PDB file of C-alpha atoms in Angstrom:
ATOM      1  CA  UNK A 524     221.546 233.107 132.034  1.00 74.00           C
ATOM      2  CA  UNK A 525     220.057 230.071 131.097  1.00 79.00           C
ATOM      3  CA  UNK A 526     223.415 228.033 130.929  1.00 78.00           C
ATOM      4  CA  UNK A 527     224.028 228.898 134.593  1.00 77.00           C
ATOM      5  CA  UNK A 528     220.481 228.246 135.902  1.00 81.00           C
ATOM      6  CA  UNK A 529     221.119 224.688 134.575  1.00 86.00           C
ATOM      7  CA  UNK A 530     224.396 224.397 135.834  1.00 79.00           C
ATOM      8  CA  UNK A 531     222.890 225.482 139.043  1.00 77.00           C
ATOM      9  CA  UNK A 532     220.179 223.018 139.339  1.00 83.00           C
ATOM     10  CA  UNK A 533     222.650 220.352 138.118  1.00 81.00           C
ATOM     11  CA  UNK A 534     224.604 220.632 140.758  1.00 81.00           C
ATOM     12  CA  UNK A 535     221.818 220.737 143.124  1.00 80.00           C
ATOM     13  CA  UNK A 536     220.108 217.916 141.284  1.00 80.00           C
ATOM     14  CA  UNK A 537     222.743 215.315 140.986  1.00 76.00           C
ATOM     15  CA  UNK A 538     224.421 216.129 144.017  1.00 79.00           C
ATOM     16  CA  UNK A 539     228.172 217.109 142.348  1.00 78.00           C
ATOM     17  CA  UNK A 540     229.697 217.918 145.792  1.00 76.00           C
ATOM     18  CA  UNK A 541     233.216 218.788 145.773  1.00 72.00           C
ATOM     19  CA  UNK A 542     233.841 217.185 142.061  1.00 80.00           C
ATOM     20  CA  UNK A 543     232.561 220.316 140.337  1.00 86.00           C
ATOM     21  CA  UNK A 544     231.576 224.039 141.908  1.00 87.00           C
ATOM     22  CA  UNK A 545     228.826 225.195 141.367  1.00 86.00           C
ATOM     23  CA  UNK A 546     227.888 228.819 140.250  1.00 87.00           C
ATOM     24  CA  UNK A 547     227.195 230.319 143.583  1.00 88.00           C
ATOM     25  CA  UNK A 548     230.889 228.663 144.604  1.00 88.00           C
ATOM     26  CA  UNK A 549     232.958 230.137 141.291  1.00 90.00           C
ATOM     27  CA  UNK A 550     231.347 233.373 141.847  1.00 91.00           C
ATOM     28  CA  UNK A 551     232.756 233.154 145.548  1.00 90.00           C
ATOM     29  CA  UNK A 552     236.166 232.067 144.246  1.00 90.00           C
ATOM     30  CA  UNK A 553     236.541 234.936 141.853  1.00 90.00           C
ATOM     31  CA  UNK A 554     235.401 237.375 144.640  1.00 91.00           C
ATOM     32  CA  UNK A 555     238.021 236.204 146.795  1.00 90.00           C
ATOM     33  CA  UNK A 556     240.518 235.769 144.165  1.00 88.00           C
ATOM     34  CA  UNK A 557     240.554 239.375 143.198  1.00 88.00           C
ATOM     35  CA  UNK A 558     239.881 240.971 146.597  1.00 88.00           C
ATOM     36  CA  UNK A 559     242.910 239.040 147.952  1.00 85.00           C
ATOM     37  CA  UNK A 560     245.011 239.701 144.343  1.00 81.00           C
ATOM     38  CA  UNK A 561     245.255 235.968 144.198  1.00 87.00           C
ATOM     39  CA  UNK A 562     243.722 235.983 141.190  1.00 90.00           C
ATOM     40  CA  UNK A 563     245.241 239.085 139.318  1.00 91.00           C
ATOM     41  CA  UNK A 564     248.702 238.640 140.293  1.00 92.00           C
ATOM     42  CA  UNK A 565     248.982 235.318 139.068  1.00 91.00           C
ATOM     43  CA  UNK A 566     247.123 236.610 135.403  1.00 92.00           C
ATOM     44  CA  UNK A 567     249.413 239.513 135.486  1.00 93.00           C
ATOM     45  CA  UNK A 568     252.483 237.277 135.959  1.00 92.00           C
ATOM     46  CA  UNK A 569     251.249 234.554 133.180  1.00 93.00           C
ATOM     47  CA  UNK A 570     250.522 237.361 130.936  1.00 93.00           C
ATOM     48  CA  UNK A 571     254.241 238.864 131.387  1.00 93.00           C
ATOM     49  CA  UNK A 572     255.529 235.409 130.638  1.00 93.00           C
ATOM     50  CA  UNK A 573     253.469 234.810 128.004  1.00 94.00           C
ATOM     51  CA  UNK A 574     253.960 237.746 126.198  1.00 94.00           C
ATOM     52  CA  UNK A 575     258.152 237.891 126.668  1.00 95.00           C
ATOM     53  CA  UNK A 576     258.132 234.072 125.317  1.00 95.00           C
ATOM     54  CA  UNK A 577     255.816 235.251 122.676  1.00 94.00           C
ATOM     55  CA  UNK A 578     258.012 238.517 121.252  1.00 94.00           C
ATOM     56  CA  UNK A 579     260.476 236.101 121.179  1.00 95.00           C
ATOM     57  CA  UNK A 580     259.133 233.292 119.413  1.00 94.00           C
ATOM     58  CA  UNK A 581     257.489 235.544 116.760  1.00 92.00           C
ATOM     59  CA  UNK A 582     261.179 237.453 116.295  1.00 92.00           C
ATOM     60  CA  UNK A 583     262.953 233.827 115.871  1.00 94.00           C
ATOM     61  CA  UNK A 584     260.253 231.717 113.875  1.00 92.00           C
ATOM     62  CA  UNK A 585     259.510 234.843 111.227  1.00 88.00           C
ATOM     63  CA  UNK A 586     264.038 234.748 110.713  1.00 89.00           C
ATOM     64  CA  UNK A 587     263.682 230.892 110.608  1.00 91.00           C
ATOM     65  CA  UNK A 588     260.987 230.722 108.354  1.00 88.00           C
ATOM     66  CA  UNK A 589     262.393 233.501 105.870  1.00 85.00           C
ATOM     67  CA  UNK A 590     265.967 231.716 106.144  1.00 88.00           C
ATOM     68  CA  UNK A 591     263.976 228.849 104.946  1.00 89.00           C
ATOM     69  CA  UNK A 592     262.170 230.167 101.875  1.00 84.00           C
ATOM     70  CA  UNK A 593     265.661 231.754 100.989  1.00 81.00           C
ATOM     71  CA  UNK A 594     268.147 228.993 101.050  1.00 86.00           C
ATOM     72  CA  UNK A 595     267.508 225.751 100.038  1.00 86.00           C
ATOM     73  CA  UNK A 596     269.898 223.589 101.638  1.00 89.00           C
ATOM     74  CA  UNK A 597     268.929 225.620 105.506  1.00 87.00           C
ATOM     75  CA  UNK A 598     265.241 224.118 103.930  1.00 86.00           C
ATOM     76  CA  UNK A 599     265.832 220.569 103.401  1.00 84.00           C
ATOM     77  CA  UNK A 600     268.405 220.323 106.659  1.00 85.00           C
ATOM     78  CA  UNK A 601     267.371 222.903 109.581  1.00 86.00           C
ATOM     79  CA  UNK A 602     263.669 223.009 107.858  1.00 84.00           C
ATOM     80  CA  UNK A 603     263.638 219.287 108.377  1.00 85.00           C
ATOM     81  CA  UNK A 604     264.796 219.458 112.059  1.00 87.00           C
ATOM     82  CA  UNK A 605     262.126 221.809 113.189  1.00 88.00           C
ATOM     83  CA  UNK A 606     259.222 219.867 111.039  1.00 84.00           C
ATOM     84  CA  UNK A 607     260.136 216.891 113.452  1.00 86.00           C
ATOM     85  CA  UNK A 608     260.610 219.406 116.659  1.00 87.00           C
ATOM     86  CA  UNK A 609     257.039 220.930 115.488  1.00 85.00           C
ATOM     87  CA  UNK A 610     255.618 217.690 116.381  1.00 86.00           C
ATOM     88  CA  UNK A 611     257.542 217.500 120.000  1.00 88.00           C
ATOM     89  CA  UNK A 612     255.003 218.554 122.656  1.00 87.00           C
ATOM     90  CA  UNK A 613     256.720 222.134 124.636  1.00 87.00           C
ATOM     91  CA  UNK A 614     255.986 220.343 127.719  1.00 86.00           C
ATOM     92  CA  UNK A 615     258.423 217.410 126.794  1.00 89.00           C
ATOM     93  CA  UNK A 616     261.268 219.889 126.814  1.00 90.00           C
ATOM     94  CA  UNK A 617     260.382 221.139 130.575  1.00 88.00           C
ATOM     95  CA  UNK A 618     262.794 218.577 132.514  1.00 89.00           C
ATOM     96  CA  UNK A 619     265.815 219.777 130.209  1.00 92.00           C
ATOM     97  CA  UNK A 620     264.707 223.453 130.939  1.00 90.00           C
ATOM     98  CA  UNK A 621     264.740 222.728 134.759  1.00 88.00           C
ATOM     99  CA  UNK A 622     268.283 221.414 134.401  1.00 90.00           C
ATOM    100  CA  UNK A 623     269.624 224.162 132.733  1.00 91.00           C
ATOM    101  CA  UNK A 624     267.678 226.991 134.099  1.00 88.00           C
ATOM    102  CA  UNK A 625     266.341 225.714 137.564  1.00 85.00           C
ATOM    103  CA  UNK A 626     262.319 225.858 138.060  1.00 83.00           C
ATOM    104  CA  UNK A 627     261.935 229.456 137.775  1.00 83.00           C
ATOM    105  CA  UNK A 628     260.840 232.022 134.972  1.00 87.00           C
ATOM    106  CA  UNK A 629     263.490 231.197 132.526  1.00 90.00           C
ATOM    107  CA  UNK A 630     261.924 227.248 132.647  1.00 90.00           C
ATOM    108  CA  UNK A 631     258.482 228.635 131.725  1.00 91.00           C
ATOM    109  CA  UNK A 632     259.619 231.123 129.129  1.00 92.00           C
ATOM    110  CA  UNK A 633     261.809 228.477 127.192  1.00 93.00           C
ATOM    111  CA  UNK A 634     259.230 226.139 126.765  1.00 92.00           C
ATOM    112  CA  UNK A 635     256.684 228.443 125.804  1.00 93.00           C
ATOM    113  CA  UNK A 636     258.495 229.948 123.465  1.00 94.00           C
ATOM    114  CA  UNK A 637     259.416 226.397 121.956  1.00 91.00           C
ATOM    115  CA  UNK A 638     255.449 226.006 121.651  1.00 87.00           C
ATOM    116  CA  UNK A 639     254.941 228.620 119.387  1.00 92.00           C
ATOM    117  CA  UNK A 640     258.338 229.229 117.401  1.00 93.00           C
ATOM    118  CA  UNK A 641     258.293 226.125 115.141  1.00 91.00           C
ATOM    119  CA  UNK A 642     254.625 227.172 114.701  1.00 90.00           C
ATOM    120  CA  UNK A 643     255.604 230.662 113.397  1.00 91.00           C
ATOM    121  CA  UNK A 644     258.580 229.306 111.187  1.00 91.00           C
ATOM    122  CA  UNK A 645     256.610 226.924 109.261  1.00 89.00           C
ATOM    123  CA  UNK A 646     253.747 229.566 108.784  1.00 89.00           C
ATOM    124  CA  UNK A 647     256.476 232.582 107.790  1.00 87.00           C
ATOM    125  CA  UNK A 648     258.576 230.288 105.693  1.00 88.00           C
ATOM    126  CA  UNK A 649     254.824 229.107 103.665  1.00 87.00           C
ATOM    127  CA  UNK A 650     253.755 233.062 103.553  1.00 85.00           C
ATOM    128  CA  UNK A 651     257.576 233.947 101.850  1.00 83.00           C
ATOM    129  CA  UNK A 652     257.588 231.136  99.683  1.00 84.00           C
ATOM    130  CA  UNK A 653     254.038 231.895  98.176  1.00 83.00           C
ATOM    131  CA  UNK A 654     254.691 235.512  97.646  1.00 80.00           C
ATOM    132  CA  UNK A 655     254.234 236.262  93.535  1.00 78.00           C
ATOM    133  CA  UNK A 656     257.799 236.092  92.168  1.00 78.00           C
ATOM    134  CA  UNK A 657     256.460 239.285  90.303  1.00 79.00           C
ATOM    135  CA  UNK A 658     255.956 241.119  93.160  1.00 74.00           C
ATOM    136  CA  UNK A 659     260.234 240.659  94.275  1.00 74.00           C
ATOM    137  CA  UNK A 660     261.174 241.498  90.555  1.00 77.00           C
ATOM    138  CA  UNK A 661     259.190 245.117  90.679  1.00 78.00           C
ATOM    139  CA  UNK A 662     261.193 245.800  93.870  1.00 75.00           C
ATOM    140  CA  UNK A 663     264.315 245.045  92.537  1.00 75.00           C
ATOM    141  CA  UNK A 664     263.547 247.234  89.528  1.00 77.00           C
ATOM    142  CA  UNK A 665     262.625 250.434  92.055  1.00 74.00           C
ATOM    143  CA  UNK A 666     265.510 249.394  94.029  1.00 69.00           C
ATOM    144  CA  UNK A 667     265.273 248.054  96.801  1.00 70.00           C
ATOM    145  CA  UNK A 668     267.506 245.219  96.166  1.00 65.00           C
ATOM    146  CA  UNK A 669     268.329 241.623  97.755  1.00 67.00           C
ATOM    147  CA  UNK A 670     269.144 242.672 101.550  1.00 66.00           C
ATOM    148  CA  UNK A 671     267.330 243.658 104.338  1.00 68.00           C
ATOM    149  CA  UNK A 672     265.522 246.034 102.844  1.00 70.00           C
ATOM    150  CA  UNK A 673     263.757 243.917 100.771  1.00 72.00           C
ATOM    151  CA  UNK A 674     263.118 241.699 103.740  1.00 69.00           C
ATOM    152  CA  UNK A 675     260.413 244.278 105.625  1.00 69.00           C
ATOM    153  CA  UNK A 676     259.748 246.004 102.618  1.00 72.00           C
ATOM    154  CA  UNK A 677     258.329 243.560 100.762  1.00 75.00           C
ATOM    155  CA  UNK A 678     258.498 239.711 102.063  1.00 76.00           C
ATOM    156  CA  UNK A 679     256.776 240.222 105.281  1.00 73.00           C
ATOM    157  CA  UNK A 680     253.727 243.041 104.476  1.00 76.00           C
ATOM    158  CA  UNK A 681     253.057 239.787 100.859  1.00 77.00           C
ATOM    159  CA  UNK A 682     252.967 236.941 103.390  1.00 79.00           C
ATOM    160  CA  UNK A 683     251.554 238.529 106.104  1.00 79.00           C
ATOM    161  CA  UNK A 684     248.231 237.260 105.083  1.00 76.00           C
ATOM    162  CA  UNK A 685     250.039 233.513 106.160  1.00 78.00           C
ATOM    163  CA  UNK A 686     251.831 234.466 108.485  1.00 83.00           C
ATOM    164  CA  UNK A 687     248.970 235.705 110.824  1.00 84.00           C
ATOM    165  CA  UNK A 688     247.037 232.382 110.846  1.00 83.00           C
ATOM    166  CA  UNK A 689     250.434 231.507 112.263  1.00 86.00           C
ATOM    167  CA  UNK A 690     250.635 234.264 114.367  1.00 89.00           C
ATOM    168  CA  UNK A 691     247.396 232.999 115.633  1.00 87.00           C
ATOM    169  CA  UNK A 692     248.070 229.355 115.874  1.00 89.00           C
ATOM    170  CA  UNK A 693     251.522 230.019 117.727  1.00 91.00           C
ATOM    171  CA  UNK A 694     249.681 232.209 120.512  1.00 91.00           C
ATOM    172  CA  UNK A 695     247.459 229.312 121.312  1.00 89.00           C
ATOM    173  CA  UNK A 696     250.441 227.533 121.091  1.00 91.00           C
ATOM    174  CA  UNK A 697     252.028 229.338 123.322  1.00 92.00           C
ATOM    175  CA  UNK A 698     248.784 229.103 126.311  1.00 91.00           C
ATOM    176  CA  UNK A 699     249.188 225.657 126.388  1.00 89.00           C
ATOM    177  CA  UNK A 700     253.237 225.284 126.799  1.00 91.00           C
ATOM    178  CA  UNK A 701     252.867 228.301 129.604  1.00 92.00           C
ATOM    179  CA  UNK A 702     249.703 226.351 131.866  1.00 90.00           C
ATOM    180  CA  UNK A 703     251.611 223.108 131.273  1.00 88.00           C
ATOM    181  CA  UNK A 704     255.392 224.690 132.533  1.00 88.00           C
ATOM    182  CA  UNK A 705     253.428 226.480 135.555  1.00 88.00           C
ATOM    183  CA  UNK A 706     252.111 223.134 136.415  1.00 85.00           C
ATOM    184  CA  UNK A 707     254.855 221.958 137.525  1.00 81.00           C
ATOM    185  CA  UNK A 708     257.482 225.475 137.330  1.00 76.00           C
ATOM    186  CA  UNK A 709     257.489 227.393 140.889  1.00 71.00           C
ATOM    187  CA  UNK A 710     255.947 230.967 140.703  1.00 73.00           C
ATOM    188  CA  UNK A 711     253.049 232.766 140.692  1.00 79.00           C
ATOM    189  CA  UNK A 712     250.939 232.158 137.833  1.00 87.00           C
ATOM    190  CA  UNK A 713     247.697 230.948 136.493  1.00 91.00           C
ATOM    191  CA  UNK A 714     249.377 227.170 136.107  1.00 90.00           C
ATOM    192  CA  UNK A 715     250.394 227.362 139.739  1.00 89.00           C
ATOM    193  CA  UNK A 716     247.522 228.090 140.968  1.00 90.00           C
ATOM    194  CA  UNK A 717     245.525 225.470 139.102  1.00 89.00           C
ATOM    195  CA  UNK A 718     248.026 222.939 140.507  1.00 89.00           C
ATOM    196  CA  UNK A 719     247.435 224.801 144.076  1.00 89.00           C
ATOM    197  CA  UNK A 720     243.440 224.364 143.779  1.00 88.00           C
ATOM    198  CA  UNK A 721     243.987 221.147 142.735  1.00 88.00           C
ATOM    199  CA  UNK A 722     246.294 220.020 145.711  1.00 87.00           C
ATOM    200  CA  UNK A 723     243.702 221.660 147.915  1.00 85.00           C
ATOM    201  CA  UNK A 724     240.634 219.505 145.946  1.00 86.00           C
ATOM    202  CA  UNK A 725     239.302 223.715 145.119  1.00 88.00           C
ATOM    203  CA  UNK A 726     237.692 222.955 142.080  1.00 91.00           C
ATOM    204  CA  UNK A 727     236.015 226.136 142.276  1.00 91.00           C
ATOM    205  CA  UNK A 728     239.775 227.774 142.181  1.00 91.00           C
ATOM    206  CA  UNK A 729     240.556 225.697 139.349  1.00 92.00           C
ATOM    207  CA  UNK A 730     237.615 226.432 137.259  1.00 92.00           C
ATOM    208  CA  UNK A 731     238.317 229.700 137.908  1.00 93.00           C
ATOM    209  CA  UNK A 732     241.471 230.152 136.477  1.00 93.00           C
ATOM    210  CA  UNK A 733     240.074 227.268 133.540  1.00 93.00           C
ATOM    211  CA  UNK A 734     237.890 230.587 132.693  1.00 93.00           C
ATOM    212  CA  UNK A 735     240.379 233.396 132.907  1.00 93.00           C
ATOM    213  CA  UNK A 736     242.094 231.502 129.936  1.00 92.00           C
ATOM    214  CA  UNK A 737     239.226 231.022 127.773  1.00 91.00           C
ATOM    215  CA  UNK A 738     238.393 234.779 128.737  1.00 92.00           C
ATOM    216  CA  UNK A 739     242.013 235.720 128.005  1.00 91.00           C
ATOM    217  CA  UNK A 740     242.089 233.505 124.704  1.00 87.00           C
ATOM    218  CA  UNK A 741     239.431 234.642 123.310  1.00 87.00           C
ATOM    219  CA  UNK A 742     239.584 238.630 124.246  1.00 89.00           C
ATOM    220  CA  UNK A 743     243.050 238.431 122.691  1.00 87.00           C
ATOM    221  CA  UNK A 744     242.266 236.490 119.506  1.00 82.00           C
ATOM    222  CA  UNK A 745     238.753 238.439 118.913  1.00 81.00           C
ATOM    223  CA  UNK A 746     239.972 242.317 119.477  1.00 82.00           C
ATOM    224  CA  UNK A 747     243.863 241.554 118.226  1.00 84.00           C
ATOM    225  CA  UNK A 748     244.960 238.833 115.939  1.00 82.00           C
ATOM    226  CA  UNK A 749     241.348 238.919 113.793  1.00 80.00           C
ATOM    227  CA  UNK A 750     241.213 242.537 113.600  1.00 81.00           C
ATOM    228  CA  UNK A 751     244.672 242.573 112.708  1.00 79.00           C
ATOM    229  CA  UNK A 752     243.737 239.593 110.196  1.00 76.00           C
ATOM    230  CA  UNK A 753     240.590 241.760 108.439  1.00 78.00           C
ATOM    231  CA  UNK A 754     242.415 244.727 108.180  1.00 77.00           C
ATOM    232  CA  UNK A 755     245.709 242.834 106.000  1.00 72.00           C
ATOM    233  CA  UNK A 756     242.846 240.973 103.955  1.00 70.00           C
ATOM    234  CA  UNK A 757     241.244 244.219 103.123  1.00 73.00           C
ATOM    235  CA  UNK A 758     244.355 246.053 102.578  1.00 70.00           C
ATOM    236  CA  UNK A 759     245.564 243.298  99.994  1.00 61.00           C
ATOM    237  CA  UNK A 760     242.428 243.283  98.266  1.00 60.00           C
ATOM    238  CA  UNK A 761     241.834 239.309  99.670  1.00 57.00           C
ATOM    239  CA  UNK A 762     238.417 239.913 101.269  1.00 60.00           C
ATOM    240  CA  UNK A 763     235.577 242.683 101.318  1.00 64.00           C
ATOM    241  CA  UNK A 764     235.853 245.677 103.829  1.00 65.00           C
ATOM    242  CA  UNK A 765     232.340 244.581 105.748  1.00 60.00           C
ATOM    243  CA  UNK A 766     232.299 248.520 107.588  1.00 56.00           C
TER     244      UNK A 766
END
């Protein structure tokens, strides 16, 4: 409460105008951004992107990064390539994307899935690596042997405590690459319509949607991802159950 009286009387104070809303305006915005759908169609279609890119990236980067811890020579070649592609902004890849795809869906979910696969590799391939060797020669002894089955059995529930800090780091990852493709993507999303309030000088609008990402962010990270994070530490005897 306090926070928004002082944003109030800050706007009223140093006379803000149209360069930032003020609360009485982003409380009109979100009213008339969810009583027209504005608003929850375009989170409803960033969400669907963003979760498609993400299934995707997380299926890819945990292959990648066991590939990696496996075979040596995939390490120091393919490894290599996506260390430097890691460090490649997702939004750089956007023009190539509307070349091959066109500026539509496809363009979005490419790049966003570029932002948070190399993330997910590098974090999977770390987890595997750092699994006890003792832990892979019990398994072989009760038979589960070198193949898949040794795969989900065993390397990804012993780096799972890495591999959801990466889980974590892709999905933010992953945010960014979808608002920046929107920006410029046709579509209905939350990017779009930042770039819409923007060529209308809203800023209301555009704070708007600035919050429904935070909101978004945070709700998922918070309830999912560190939930999910406690409950592998306390399974694995890494940290104290604090129920």
């Amino acid at each position: 409460m306090v926070v928004l009286i002082a944003w109030e009387a800050g706007f009223r104070i140093f006379d803000w105008g149209w360069k930032f809303p003020s609360v009485v305006q982003t409380a009109q915005a979100f009213y008339d951004g969810f009583v027209h759908g504005q608003l929850l169609e375009a989170t409803f279609q960033s969400i669907r992107r963003l979760l498609t890119a993400f299934v995707i990236a997380i299926s890819v980067g945990v292959t990648l990064g066991f590939l990696f811890a496996r075979y040596r020579i995939l390490d120091d070649t393919l490894g290599f390539l996506v260390v430097a592609l890691q460090t490649v902004p997702s939004i750089a890849w956007l023009p190539f994307a509307i070349i091959w795809f066109g500026m539509n869906d496809f363009s979005v979910i490419f790049i966003t899935t570029l932002g948070a696969t190399w993330t997910m590799a590098m974090s999977s391939r770390t987890g595997i690596m750092n699994i006890p060797p003792l832990y892979l020669k019990a398994a072989k002894t009760m038979g589960t042997g070198n193949g898949f089955g040794m795969f989900y059995q065993v390397m990804v529930p012993a780096a799972f405590p890495h591999m959801i800090t990466g889980v974590r780091v892709a999905w933010a990852f992953a945010w960014r690459a979808l608002v920046s493709g929107e920006l410029i993507a046709k579509g209905v999303g939350l990017g779009q319509l930042l770039q819409d309030g923007r060529s209308l000088s809203d800023t209301a609008l555009m704070l708007c949607v600035v919050i429904i990402i935070a909101v978004l962010g945070t709700i998922s990270d918070h309830f999912c991802f560190k939930r999910l994070e406690d409950t592998i530490l306390v399974r694995y005897g890494l940290a104290e159950n604090k129920k």
